[in-house]
PDB file of C-alpha atoms and ligand atoms in Angstrom:
ATOM      1  CA  MET Z   1     -32.949   9.534 -43.105  1.00 60.00           C
ATOM      2  CA  ASN Z   2     -29.824   7.722 -41.919  1.00 74.00           C
ATOM      3  CA  ASN Z   3     -29.347   6.609 -45.511  1.00 91.00           C
ATOM      4  CA  ARG Z   4     -28.621  10.253 -46.380  1.00 97.00           C
ATOM      5  CA  ILE Z   5     -25.751  10.426 -43.856  1.00 98.00           C
ATOM      6  CA  GLN Z   6     -22.381   8.720 -44.358  1.00 98.00           C
ATOM      7  CA  ILE Z   7     -19.328   8.575 -42.123  1.00 98.00           C
ATOM      8  CA  ILE Z   8     -15.898   8.176 -43.640  1.00 98.00           C
ATOM      9  CA  GLN Z   9     -12.337   8.522 -42.436  1.00 98.00           C
ATOM     10  CA  GLY Z  10     -10.111  10.430 -44.843  1.00 98.00           C
ATOM     11  CA  ASP Z  11      -9.033  13.692 -46.433  1.00 98.00           C
ATOM     12  CA  ILE Z  12     -11.949  15.974 -47.291  1.00 98.00           C
ATOM     13  CA  THR Z  13     -10.052  17.634 -50.140  1.00 98.00           C
ATOM     14  CA  GLU Z  14     -10.223  14.414 -52.160  1.00 98.00           C
ATOM     15  CA  LEU Z  15     -13.986  13.956 -52.068  1.00 98.00           C
ATOM     16  CA  GLU Z  16     -16.189  14.100 -55.149  1.00 98.00           C
ATOM     17  CA  VAL Z  17     -19.152  15.969 -53.712  1.00 98.00           C
ATOM     18  CA  ASP Z  18     -20.901  19.164 -54.760  1.00 98.00           C
ATOM     19  CA  ALA Z  19     -19.656  21.081 -51.726  1.00 99.00           C
ATOM     20  CA  ILE Z  20     -17.083  20.596 -49.006  1.00 99.00           C
ATOM     21  CA  VAL Z  21     -17.201  22.588 -45.792  1.00 99.00           C
ATOM     22  CA  ASN Z  22     -14.088  24.293 -44.450  1.00 99.00           C
ATOM     23  CA  ALA Z  23     -13.421  24.885 -40.741  1.00 99.00           C
ATOM     24  CA  ALA Z  24     -12.399  28.505 -41.293  1.00 98.00           C
ATOM     25  CA  ASN Z  25     -11.579  31.465 -39.042  1.00 98.00           C
ATOM     26  CA  SER Z  26     -13.715  34.588 -38.986  1.00 98.00           C
ATOM     27  CA  GLY Z  27     -11.148  36.551 -40.996  1.00 98.00           C
ATOM     28  CA  LEU Z  28     -11.221  33.883 -43.759  1.00 98.00           C
ATOM     29  CA  ARG Z  29      -7.451  34.300 -43.732  1.00 98.00           C
ATOM     30  CA  GLY Z  30      -6.576  30.628 -44.107  1.00 97.00           C
ATOM     31  CA  GLY Z  31      -4.632  28.727 -41.497  1.00 96.00           C
ATOM     32  CA  ALA Z  32      -3.566  25.250 -40.498  1.00 98.00           C
ATOM     33  CA  GLY Z  33      -5.633  22.063 -40.186  1.00 98.00           C
ATOM     34  CA  VAL Z  34      -8.324  21.378 -42.731  1.00 98.00           C
ATOM     35  CA  ASP Z  35      -8.344  25.052 -43.762  1.00 98.00           C
ATOM     36  CA  GLY Z  36      -4.711  24.832 -44.840  1.00 98.00           C
ATOM     37  CA  ALA Z  37      -5.334  21.554 -46.648  1.00 98.00           C
ATOM     38  CA  ILE Z  38      -8.285  22.983 -48.606  1.00 98.00           C
ATOM     39  CA  HIS Z  39      -6.395  26.102 -49.722  1.00 98.00           C
ATOM     40  CA  ARG Z  40      -3.355  24.016 -50.699  1.00 98.00           C
ATOM     41  CA  ALA Z  41      -5.394  21.541 -52.728  1.00 98.00           C
ATOM     42  CA  GLY Z  42      -7.813  24.091 -54.193  1.00 98.00           C
ATOM     43  CA  GLY Z  43      -5.242  26.662 -55.260  1.00 98.00           C
ATOM     44  CA  PRO Z  44      -5.039  30.453 -54.833  1.00 98.00           C
ATOM     45  CA  SER Z  45      -8.389  31.358 -56.414  1.00 98.00           C
ATOM     46  CA  ILE Z  46     -10.191  30.310 -53.214  1.00 98.00           C
ATOM     47  CA  MET Z  47      -8.187  32.802 -51.143  1.00 98.00           C
ATOM     48  CA  GLU Z  48      -8.812  35.531 -53.723  1.00 98.00           C
ATOM     49  CA  GLU Z  49     -12.550  34.995 -53.307  1.00 98.00           C
ATOM     50  CA  CYS Z  50     -12.196  34.885 -49.503  1.00 98.00           C
ATOM     51  CA  ARG Z  51     -10.443  38.274 -49.540  1.00 98.00           C
ATOM     52  CA  LYS Z  52     -13.345  39.780 -51.443  1.00 98.00           C
ATOM     53  CA  LEU Z  53     -15.838  38.358 -48.933  1.00 98.00           C
ATOM     54  CA  GLY Z  54     -13.923  40.073 -46.136  1.00 94.00           C
ATOM     55  CA  GLY Z  55     -14.862  37.796 -43.265  1.00 97.00           C
ATOM     56  CA  CYS Z  56     -17.559  35.704 -41.638  1.00 98.00           C
ATOM     57  CA  PRO Z  57     -18.874  35.852 -38.053  1.00 98.00           C
ATOM     58  CA  THR Z  58     -18.645  32.805 -35.793  1.00 98.00           C
ATOM     59  CA  GLY Z  59     -21.580  30.457 -36.378  1.00 98.00           C
ATOM     60  CA  HIS Z  60     -22.071  31.635 -39.965  1.00 98.00           C
ATOM     61  CA  ALA Z  61     -20.920  30.316 -43.340  1.00 99.00           C
ATOM     62  CA  VAL Z  62     -20.006  31.799 -46.723  1.00 98.00           C
ATOM     63  CA  VAL Z  63     -19.363  30.205 -50.101  1.00 98.00           C
ATOM     64  CA  THR Z  64     -16.560  30.316 -52.660  1.00 98.00           C
ATOM     65  CA  SER Z  65     -15.965  28.179 -55.699  1.00 98.00           C
ATOM     66  CA  GLY Z  66     -13.905  25.030 -55.287  1.00 98.00           C
ATOM     67  CA  GLY Z  67     -10.930  26.115 -57.381  1.00 98.00           C
ATOM     68  CA  LYS Z  68      -8.967  23.024 -58.409  1.00 98.00           C
ATOM     69  CA  LEU Z  69     -10.900  20.742 -56.046  1.00 98.00           C
ATOM     70  CA  LYS Z  70     -13.318  18.140 -57.331  1.00 98.00           C
ATOM     71  CA  ALA Z  71     -15.993  19.851 -55.248  1.00 98.00           C
ATOM     72  CA  LYS Z  72     -17.739  22.721 -57.030  1.00 98.00           C
ATOM     73  CA  TRP Z  73     -18.116  24.797 -53.868  1.00 98.00           C
ATOM     74  CA  VAL Z  74     -16.287  25.400 -50.614  1.00 99.00           C
ATOM     75  CA  ILE Z  75     -18.530  26.476 -47.769  1.00 99.00           C
ATOM     76  CA  HIS Z  76     -16.377  28.315 -45.237  1.00 99.00           C
ATOM     77  CA  ALA Z  77     -17.987  27.803 -41.830  1.00 99.00           C
ATOM     78  CA  VAL Z  78     -16.656  29.424 -38.682  1.00 99.00           C
ATOM     79  CA  GLY Z  79     -17.000  27.315 -35.560  1.00 98.00           C
ATOM     80  CA  PRO Z  80     -16.452  28.605 -32.036  1.00 98.00           C
ATOM     81  CA  VAL Z  81     -13.192  28.480 -30.117  1.00 98.00           C
ATOM     82  CA  TRP Z  82     -13.833  26.254 -27.067  1.00 98.00           C
ATOM     83  CA  SER Z  83     -13.506  28.267 -23.896  1.00 97.00           C
ATOM     84  CA  GLY Z  84     -15.135  26.069 -21.276  1.00 97.00           C
ATOM     85  CA  GLY Z  85     -18.692  25.783 -22.587  1.00 97.00           C
ATOM     86  CA  HIS Z  86     -20.290  28.943 -21.224  1.00 97.00           C
ATOM     87  CA  GLN Z  87     -19.725  31.194 -24.223  1.00 98.00           C
ATOM     88  CA  GLN Z  88     -22.578  29.768 -26.331  1.00 98.00           C
ATOM     89  CA  GLU Z  89     -20.149  27.328 -27.925  1.00 98.00           C
ATOM     90  CA  ASP Z  90     -22.820  24.614 -28.367  1.00 98.00           C
ATOM     91  CA  LYS Z  91     -25.232  26.951 -30.150  1.00 98.00           C
ATOM     92  CA  LEU Z  92     -22.509  28.514 -32.274  1.00 98.00           C
ATOM     93  CA  LEU Z  93     -21.306  25.078 -33.398  1.00 99.00           C
ATOM     94  CA  SER Z  94     -24.838  24.006 -34.260  1.00 99.00           C
ATOM     95  CA  ASP Z  95     -25.341  27.281 -36.152  1.00 99.00           C
ATOM     96  CA  ALA Z  96     -22.148  26.670 -38.151  1.00 99.00           C
ATOM     97  CA  TYR Z  97     -23.555  23.323 -39.358  1.00 99.00           C
ATOM     98  CA  LYS Z  98     -27.056  24.655 -39.993  1.00 98.00           C
ATOM     99  CA  ASN Z  99     -25.860  27.730 -41.876  1.00 99.00           C
ATOM    100  CA  SER Z 100     -23.542  25.560 -43.982  1.00 99.00           C
ATOM    101  CA  LEU Z 101     -26.507  23.428 -45.023  1.00 98.00           C
ATOM    102  CA  LEU Z 102     -28.540  26.540 -45.832  1.00 98.00           C
ATOM    103  CA  ARG Z 103     -25.708  27.839 -48.045  1.00 98.00           C
ATOM    104  CA  ALA Z 104     -25.469  24.411 -49.709  1.00 98.00           C
ATOM    105  CA  LYS Z 105     -29.178  24.441 -50.441  1.00 98.00           C
ATOM    106  CA  GLU Z 106     -28.963  27.972 -51.905  1.00 98.00           C
ATOM    107  CA  HIS Z 107     -26.280  26.721 -54.288  1.00 98.00           C
ATOM    108  CA  GLN Z 108     -28.301  23.611 -55.239  1.00 98.00           C
ATOM    109  CA  ALA Z 109     -25.628  21.339 -53.785  1.00 98.00           C
ATOM    110  CA  LYS Z 110     -27.006  17.815 -53.435  1.00 98.00           C
ATOM    111  CA  SER Z 111     -24.010  16.329 -51.644  1.00 98.00           C
ATOM    112  CA  VAL Z 112     -22.061  18.025 -48.867  1.00 98.00           C
ATOM    113  CA  ALA Z 113     -19.071  16.879 -46.813  1.00 99.00           C
ATOM    114  CA  PHE Z 114     -18.220  18.258 -43.374  1.00 99.00           C
ATOM    115  CA  PRO Z 115     -14.996  18.079 -41.386  1.00 98.00           C
ATOM    116  CA  ASN Z 116     -15.327  17.905 -37.591  1.00 98.00           C
ATOM    117  CA  ILE Z 117     -15.582  21.676 -37.169  1.00 98.00           C
ATOM    118  CA  SER Z 118     -13.870  23.214 -34.100  1.00 98.00           C
ATOM    119  CA  THR Z 119     -12.473  19.905 -32.815  1.00 98.00           C
ATOM    120  CA  GLY Z 120      -8.866  20.573 -33.867  1.00 98.00           C
ATOM    121  CA  ILE Z 121      -7.103  23.851 -33.182  1.00 98.00           C
ATOM    122  CA  TYR Z 122     -10.280  25.357 -31.666  1.00 98.00           C
ATOM    123  CA  GLY Z 123     -10.335  22.664 -28.969  1.00 98.00           C
ATOM    124  CA  PHE Z 124     -14.041  21.765 -28.821  1.00 98.00           C
ATOM    125  CA  PRO Z 125     -14.470  18.408 -27.008  1.00 98.00           C
ATOM    126  CA  LYS Z 126     -14.899  15.785 -29.709  1.00 98.00           C
ATOM    127  CA  GLU Z 127     -17.774  13.774 -28.259  1.00 98.00           C
ATOM    128  CA  ARG Z 128     -19.839  16.856 -27.484  1.00 98.00           C
ATOM    129  CA  ALA Z 129     -19.129  18.269 -30.952  1.00 98.00           C
ATOM    130  CA  ALA Z 130     -20.082  15.004 -32.656  1.00 98.00           C
ATOM    131  CA  GLU Z 131     -23.450  14.897 -30.880  1.00 98.00           C
ATOM    132  CA  ILE Z 132     -24.217  18.498 -31.835  1.00 98.00           C
ATOM    133  CA  ALA Z 133     -23.120  18.008 -35.451  1.00 98.00           C
ATOM    134  CA  TYR Z 134     -25.050  14.781 -35.877  1.00 98.00           C
ATOM    135  CA  LYS Z 135     -28.243  16.149 -34.309  1.00 98.00           C
ATOM    136  CA  THR Z 136     -28.128  19.418 -36.247  1.00 98.00           C
ATOM    137  CA  VAL Z 137     -27.611  17.670 -39.584  1.00 98.00           C
ATOM    138  CA  SER Z 138     -30.237  14.982 -38.851  1.00 97.00           C
ATOM    139  CA  ASP Z 139     -32.820  17.610 -37.885  1.00 98.00           C
ATOM    140  CA  PHE Z 140     -32.111  19.604 -41.036  1.00 98.00           C
ATOM    141  CA  LEU Z 141     -32.358  16.586 -43.344  1.00 98.00           C
ATOM    142  CA  SER Z 142     -35.592  15.430 -41.726  1.00 97.00           C
ATOM    143  CA  ARG Z 143     -37.198  18.771 -42.608  1.00 97.00           C
ATOM    144  CA  ASP Z 144     -35.584  19.360 -45.975  1.00 96.00           C
ATOM    145  CA  GLU Z 145     -35.489  17.087 -49.001  1.00 96.00           C
ATOM    146  CA  SER Z 146     -33.131  19.114 -51.155  1.00 96.00           C
ATOM    147  CA  ILE Z 147     -29.811  17.765 -49.875  1.00 98.00           C
ATOM    148  CA  GLU Z 148     -29.448  14.098 -50.755  1.00 98.00           C
ATOM    149  CA  LEU Z 149     -26.218  13.197 -48.992  1.00 98.00           C
ATOM    150  CA  VAL Z 150     -24.185  14.536 -46.077  1.00 98.00           C
ATOM    151  CA  ILE Z 151     -20.779  12.988 -45.408  1.00 98.00           C
ATOM    152  CA  PHE Z 152     -19.041  13.437 -42.065  1.00 98.00           C
ATOM    153  CA  CYS Z 153     -15.423  13.245 -43.160  1.00 98.00           C
ATOM    154  CA  CYS Z 154     -13.452  12.340 -40.055  1.00 98.00           C
ATOM    155  CA  TYR Z 155      -9.709  12.711 -40.184  1.00 98.00           C
ATOM    156  CA  ASP Z 156      -8.803  10.975 -36.951  1.00 96.00           C
ATOM    157  CA  ARG Z 157      -9.881   7.592 -35.662  1.00 97.00           C
ATOM    158  CA  ASP Z 158     -11.421   9.077 -32.449  1.00 97.00           C
ATOM    159  CA  ASN Z 159     -13.903  11.137 -34.409  1.00 97.00           C
ATOM    160  CA  TYR Z 160     -14.612   8.287 -36.808  1.00 98.00           C
ATOM    161  CA  ASN Z 161     -15.470   6.001 -33.883  1.00 98.00           C
ATOM    162  CA  LEU Z 162     -17.662   8.640 -32.219  1.00 98.00           C
ATOM    163  CA  TYR Z 163     -19.718   9.235 -35.371  1.00 98.00           C
ATOM    164  CA  SER Z 164     -19.996   5.505 -36.067  1.00 97.00           C
ATOM    165  CA  GLN Z 165     -21.477   5.030 -32.594  1.00 97.00           C
ATOM    166  CA  LEU Z 166     -23.962   7.869 -33.188  1.00 96.00           C
ATOM    167  CA  MET Z 167     -25.055   6.278 -36.480  1.00 94.00           C
ATOM    168  CA  GLN Z 168     -25.760   2.987 -34.732  1.00 92.00           C
ATOM    169  CA  ARG Z 169     -28.029   4.474 -32.075  1.00 86.00           C
TER     170      ARG Z 169
HETATM  171  N1  AR6 E   1      -9.670  16.509 -44.097  1.00 60.07           N
HETATM  172  C1  AR6 E   1     -10.613  16.344 -43.159  1.00 60.07           C
HETATM  173  N2  AR6 E   1     -10.455  16.737 -41.880  1.00 60.07           N
HETATM  174  C2  AR6 E   1      -9.281  17.306 -41.542  1.00 60.07           C
HETATM  175  C3  AR6 E   1      -8.230  17.507 -42.476  1.00 60.07           C
HETATM  176  C4  AR6 E   1      -8.470  17.072 -43.817  1.00 60.07           C
HETATM  177  N3  AR6 E   1      -7.564  17.221 -44.782  1.00 60.07           N
HETATM  178  N4  AR6 E   1      -7.192  18.094 -41.818  1.00 60.07           N
HETATM  179  C5  AR6 E   1      -7.572  18.240 -40.531  1.00 60.07           C
HETATM  180  N5  AR6 E   1      -8.817  17.758 -40.352  1.00 60.07           N
HETATM  181  P1  AR6 E   1      -9.051  22.187 -37.534  1.00 60.07           P
HETATM  182  P2  AR6 E   1     -10.849  24.010 -36.061  1.00 60.07           P
HETATM  183  C6  AR6 E   1      -9.644  17.687 -39.134  1.00 60.07           C
HETATM  184  O1  AR6 E   1      -7.942  22.443 -36.570  1.00 60.07           O
HETATM  185  O2  AR6 E   1     -10.636  23.250 -34.824  1.00 60.07           O
HETATM  186  C7  AR6 E   1      -7.391  26.762 -38.806  1.00 60.07           C
HETATM  187  O3  AR6 E   1      -6.156  27.375 -38.635  1.00 60.07           O
HETATM  188  C8  AR6 E   1      -8.971  17.766 -37.794  1.00 60.07           C
HETATM  189  O4  AR6 E   1      -8.410  16.503 -37.431  1.00 60.07           O
HETATM  190  O5  AR6 E   1      -8.738  22.141 -38.980  1.00 60.07           O
HETATM  191  O6  AR6 E   1     -12.244  24.377 -36.460  1.00 60.07           O
HETATM  192  C9  AR6 E   1      -8.481  27.753 -39.217  1.00 60.07           C
HETATM  193  O7  AR6 E   1      -7.960  28.765 -40.050  1.00 60.07           O
HETATM  194  C10 AR6 E   1     -10.154  18.125 -36.901  1.00 60.07           C
HETATM  195  O8  AR6 E   1     -10.891  16.954 -36.545  1.00 60.07           O
HETATM  196  O9  AR6 E   1     -10.237  23.309 -37.379  1.00 60.07           O
HETATM  197  C11 AR6 E   1      -8.939  28.298 -37.905  1.00 60.07           C
HETATM  198  O10 AR6 E   1      -8.094  29.348 -37.461  1.00 60.07           O
HETATM  199  C12 AR6 E   1     -11.032  18.973 -37.819  1.00 60.07           C
HETATM  200  O11 AR6 E   1     -10.526  18.797 -39.131  1.00 60.07           O
HETATM  201  C13 AR6 E   1      -8.820  27.110 -36.978  1.00 60.07           C
HETATM  202  O12 AR6 E   1      -7.822  26.276 -37.556  1.00 60.07           O
HETATM  203  C14 AR6 E   1     -11.030  20.456 -37.479  1.00 60.07           C
HETATM  204  O13 AR6 E   1      -9.735  20.843 -37.062  1.00 60.07           O
HETATM  205  C15 AR6 E   1     -10.112  26.342 -36.902  1.00 60.07           C
HETATM  206  O14 AR6 E   1      -9.988  25.334 -35.939  1.00 60.07           O
END
Protein backbone atom coordinates (compact mmCIF):
# COMPACT_ATOMS: atom_id res chain seq x y z
CA MET A 1 0.00 0.00 0.00
CA ASN A 2 2.99 2.28 0.57
CA ASN A 3 3.47 2.26 -3.19
CA ARG A 4 0.22 4.24 -3.46
CA ILE A 5 1.57 7.02 -1.20
CA GLN A 6 4.22 9.53 -2.29
CA ILE A 7 5.87 12.36 -0.39
CA ILE A 8 7.14 15.39 -2.25
CA GLN A 9 8.32 18.85 -1.31
CA GLY A 10 6.88 21.58 -3.53
CA ASP A 11 3.96 23.74 -4.60
CA ILE A 12 0.68 21.83 -4.79
CA THR A 13 -0.73 24.15 -7.45
CA GLU A 14 1.76 22.79 -9.99
CA LEU A 15 0.87 19.12 -9.65
CA GLU A 16 -0.65 17.07 -12.45
CA VAL A 17 -3.12 15.01 -10.46
CA ASP A 18 -6.86 14.52 -10.76
CA ALA A 19 -7.58 16.43 -7.56
CA ILE A 20 -5.69 18.69 -5.20
CA VAL A 21 -6.93 19.36 -1.69
CA ASN A 22 -7.13 22.90 -0.34
CA ALA A 23 -6.70 23.80 3.34
CA ALA A 24 -9.76 26.06 3.36
CA ASN A 25 -11.74 27.93 6.02
CA SER A 26 -15.34 27.07 6.81
CA GLY A 27 -16.63 30.14 4.97
CA LEU A 28 -14.76 29.06 1.79
CA ARG A 29 -13.80 32.72 1.56
CA GLY A 30 -10.21 32.20 0.47
CA GLY A 31 -7.27 33.37 2.52
CA ALA A 32 -3.52 33.12 2.79
CA GLY A 33 -1.27 30.05 2.71
CA VAL A 34 -2.09 27.25 0.33
CA ASP A 35 -5.66 28.54 -0.03
CA GLY A 36 -4.39 31.83 -1.44
CA ALA A 37 -1.97 30.03 -3.74
CA ILE A 38 -4.70 27.76 -5.15
CA HIS A 39 -7.11 30.64 -5.85
CA ARG A 40 -4.32 32.70 -7.45
CA ALA A 41 -3.18 29.86 -9.70
CA GLY A 42 -6.65 28.51 -10.47
CA GLY A 43 -8.30 31.82 -11.28
CA PRO A 44 -11.62 33.39 -10.21
CA SER A 45 -13.94 30.57 -11.31
CA ILE A 46 -12.98 28.56 -8.20
CA MET A 47 -14.15 31.37 -5.90
CA GLU A 48 -17.38 31.73 -7.89
CA GLU A 49 -18.12 28.06 -7.26
CA CYS A 50 -17.15 28.42 -3.58
CA ARG A 51 -19.64 31.28 -3.17
CA LYS A 52 -22.41 29.09 -4.51
CA LEU A 53 -21.49 26.29 -2.09
CA GLY A 54 -21.84 28.74 0.79
CA GLY A 55 -19.52 27.09 3.29
CA CYS A 56 -18.24 23.85 4.74
CA PRO A 57 -18.13 22.74 8.40
CA THR A 58 -14.82 21.89 10.05
CA GLY A 59 -13.82 18.29 9.32
CA HIS A 60 -15.77 18.20 6.05
CA ALA A 61 -14.82 18.74 2.41
CA VAL A 62 -16.53 20.07 -0.72
CA VAL A 63 -15.51 20.03 -4.37
CA THR A 64 -15.12 22.64 -7.10
CA SER A 65 -13.56 22.37 -10.51
CA GLY A 66 -9.87 23.15 -10.85
CA GLY A 67 -10.23 26.28 -12.97
CA LYS A 68 -6.91 26.98 -14.69
CA LEU A 69 -5.04 24.39 -12.61
CA LYS A 70 -3.76 21.17 -14.12
CA ALA A 71 -5.86 19.33 -11.55
CA LYS A 72 -9.45 18.72 -12.63
CA TRP A 73 -10.86 19.17 -9.13
CA VAL A 74 -10.13 21.15 -5.99
CA ILE A 75 -11.34 19.50 -2.82
CA HIS A 76 -11.77 22.21 -0.20
CA ALA A 77 -11.20 20.59 3.19
CA VAL A 78 -11.59 22.47 6.45
CA GLY A 79 -9.17 21.43 9.16
CA PRO A 80 -9.46 22.47 12.80
CA VAL A 81 -7.82 25.50 14.38
CA TRP A 82 -5.41 24.15 17.03
CA SER A 83 -6.51 25.23 20.46
CA GLY A 84 -4.56 22.96 22.78
CA GLY A 85 -5.81 19.52 21.76
CA HIS A 86 -8.99 19.20 23.79
CA GLN A 87 -11.45 20.49 21.20
CA GLN A 88 -11.56 17.28 19.13
CA GLU A 89 -8.79 18.63 16.92
CA ASP A 90 -7.33 15.16 16.24
CA LYS A 91 -10.67 13.72 15.12
CA LEU A 92 -11.56 16.79 13.08
CA LEU A 93 -8.21 16.65 11.26
CA SER A 94 -8.64 12.95 10.53
CA ASP A 95 -12.19 13.64 9.30
CA ALA A 96 -10.90 16.36 6.96
CA TYR A 97 -8.57 13.82 5.30
CA LYS A 98 -11.15 11.02 5.22
CA ASN A 99 -13.91 13.22 3.82
CA SER A 100 -11.52 14.56 1.17
CA LEU A 101 -10.82 11.01 0.03
CA LEU A 102 -14.54 10.22 -0.04
CA ARG A 103 -15.17 13.30 -2.22
CA ALA A 104 -12.28 12.25 -4.48
CA LYS A 105 -13.76 8.79 -4.87
CA GLU A 106 -17.20 10.25 -5.70
CA HIS A 107 -15.58 12.25 -8.49
CA GLN A 108 -13.63 9.23 -9.80
CA ALA A 109 -10.32 10.92 -9.01
CA LYS A 110 -7.52 8.36 -9.17
CA SER A 111 -4.75 10.65 -7.94
CA VAL A 112 -5.07 13.13 -5.09
CA ALA A 113 -2.56 15.53 -3.54
CA PHE A 114 -2.85 16.88 0.00
CA PRO A 115 -1.16 19.86 1.64
CA ASN A 116 -0.37 19.55 5.36
CA ILE A 117 -3.82 20.69 6.46
CA SER A 118 -4.03 22.89 9.60
CA THR A 119 -0.25 23.01 10.15
CA GLY A 120 0.20 26.60 8.92
CA ILE A 121 -2.04 29.44 10.02
CA TYR A 122 -4.24 27.05 12.05
CA GLY A 123 -1.27 26.07 14.22
CA PHE A 124 -1.72 22.30 14.53
CA PRO A 125 1.56 20.71 15.75
CA LYS A 126 3.27 19.31 12.67
CA GLU A 127 4.39 15.93 13.99
CA ARG A 128 0.99 15.14 15.47
CA ALA A 129 -0.73 16.25 12.26
CA ALA A 130 1.58 14.15 10.10
CA GLU A 131 0.84 11.00 12.11
CA ILE A 132 -2.91 11.58 11.88
CA ALA A 133 -2.79 12.36 8.15
CA TYR A 134 -0.60 9.39 7.33
CA LYS A 135 -2.66 6.93 9.39
CA THR A 136 -6.00 8.19 8.06
CA VAL A 137 -4.87 7.98 4.43
CA SER A 138 -3.19 4.57 4.90
CA ASP A 139 -6.32 3.14 6.54
CA PHE A 140 -8.51 4.47 3.74
CA LEU A 141 -6.29 3.10 0.97
CA SER A 142 -6.05 -0.30 2.63
CA ARG A 143 -9.85 -0.60 2.49
CA ASP A 144 -10.48 1.06 -0.84
CA GLU A 145 -8.97 0.27 -4.22
CA SER A 146 -10.41 3.17 -6.18
CA ILE A 147 -7.76 5.79 -5.45
CA GLU A 148 -4.45 4.79 -6.99
CA LEU A 149 -2.14 7.50 -5.71
CA VAL A 150 -2.08 9.93 -2.79
CA ILE A 151 0.67 12.55 -2.70
CA PHE A 152 1.53 14.39 0.50
CA CYS A 153 2.77 17.68 -0.92
CA CYS A 154 4.90 19.24 1.79
CA TYR A 155 5.85 22.86 1.41
CA ASP A 156 8.40 23.13 4.19
CA ARG A 157 11.37 20.92 4.95
CA ASP A 158 10.10 20.08 8.50
CA ASN A 159 6.95 18.48 7.15
CA TYR A 160 8.84 16.74 4.36
CA ASN A 161 11.20 15.17 6.90
CA LEU A 162 8.34 14.11 9.18
CA TYR A 163 6.46 12.35 6.38
CA SER A 164 9.63 10.73 5.06
CA GLN A 165 10.23 9.24 8.51
CA LEU A 166 6.64 7.94 8.65
CA MET A 167 7.06 6.29 5.23
CA GLN A 168 10.17 4.47 6.42
CA ARG A 169 8.53 2.94 9.49
N1 LIG B 1 1.62 24.20 -1.76
C1 LIG B 1 1.62 23.28 -0.79
N2 LIG B 1 1.57 23.59 0.52
C2 LIG B 1 1.53 24.90 0.85
C3 LIG B 1 1.53 25.94 -0.12
C4 LIG B 1 1.58 25.53 -1.49
N3 LIG B 1 1.58 26.41 -2.49
N4 LIG B 1 1.49 27.13 0.54
C5 LIG B 1 1.48 26.85 1.86
N5 LIG B 1 1.52 25.52 2.06
P1 LIG B 1 -2.06 26.95 5.63
P2 LIG B 1 -4.08 25.96 7.55
C6 LIG B 1 1.53 24.74 3.31
O1 LIG B 1 -1.72 28.09 6.52
O2 LIG B 1 -3.06 25.90 8.61
C7 LIG B 1 -5.92 30.13 5.05
O3 LIG B 1 -6.01 31.51 5.22
C8 LIG B 1 1.96 25.42 4.58
O4 LIG B 1 3.38 25.49 4.67
O5 LIG B 1 -2.20 27.20 4.18
O6 LIG B 1 -4.98 24.79 7.35
C9 LIG B 1 -7.29 29.47 4.92
O7 LIG B 1 -8.19 30.31 4.23
C10 LIG B 1 1.39 24.46 5.63
O8 LIG B 1 2.27 23.36 5.83
O9 LIG B 1 -3.48 26.25 6.08
C11 LIG B 1 -7.69 29.26 6.34
O10 LIG B 1 -8.26 30.44 6.89
C12 LIG B 1 0.12 23.93 4.95
O11 LIG B 1 0.20 24.32 3.59
C13 LIG B 1 -6.38 28.96 7.03
O12 LIG B 1 -5.38 29.58 6.23
C14 LIG B 1 -1.17 24.48 5.55
O13 LIG B 1 -0.98 25.83 5.91
C15 LIG B 1 -6.12 27.48 7.08
O14 LIG B 1 -4.96 27.24 7.83
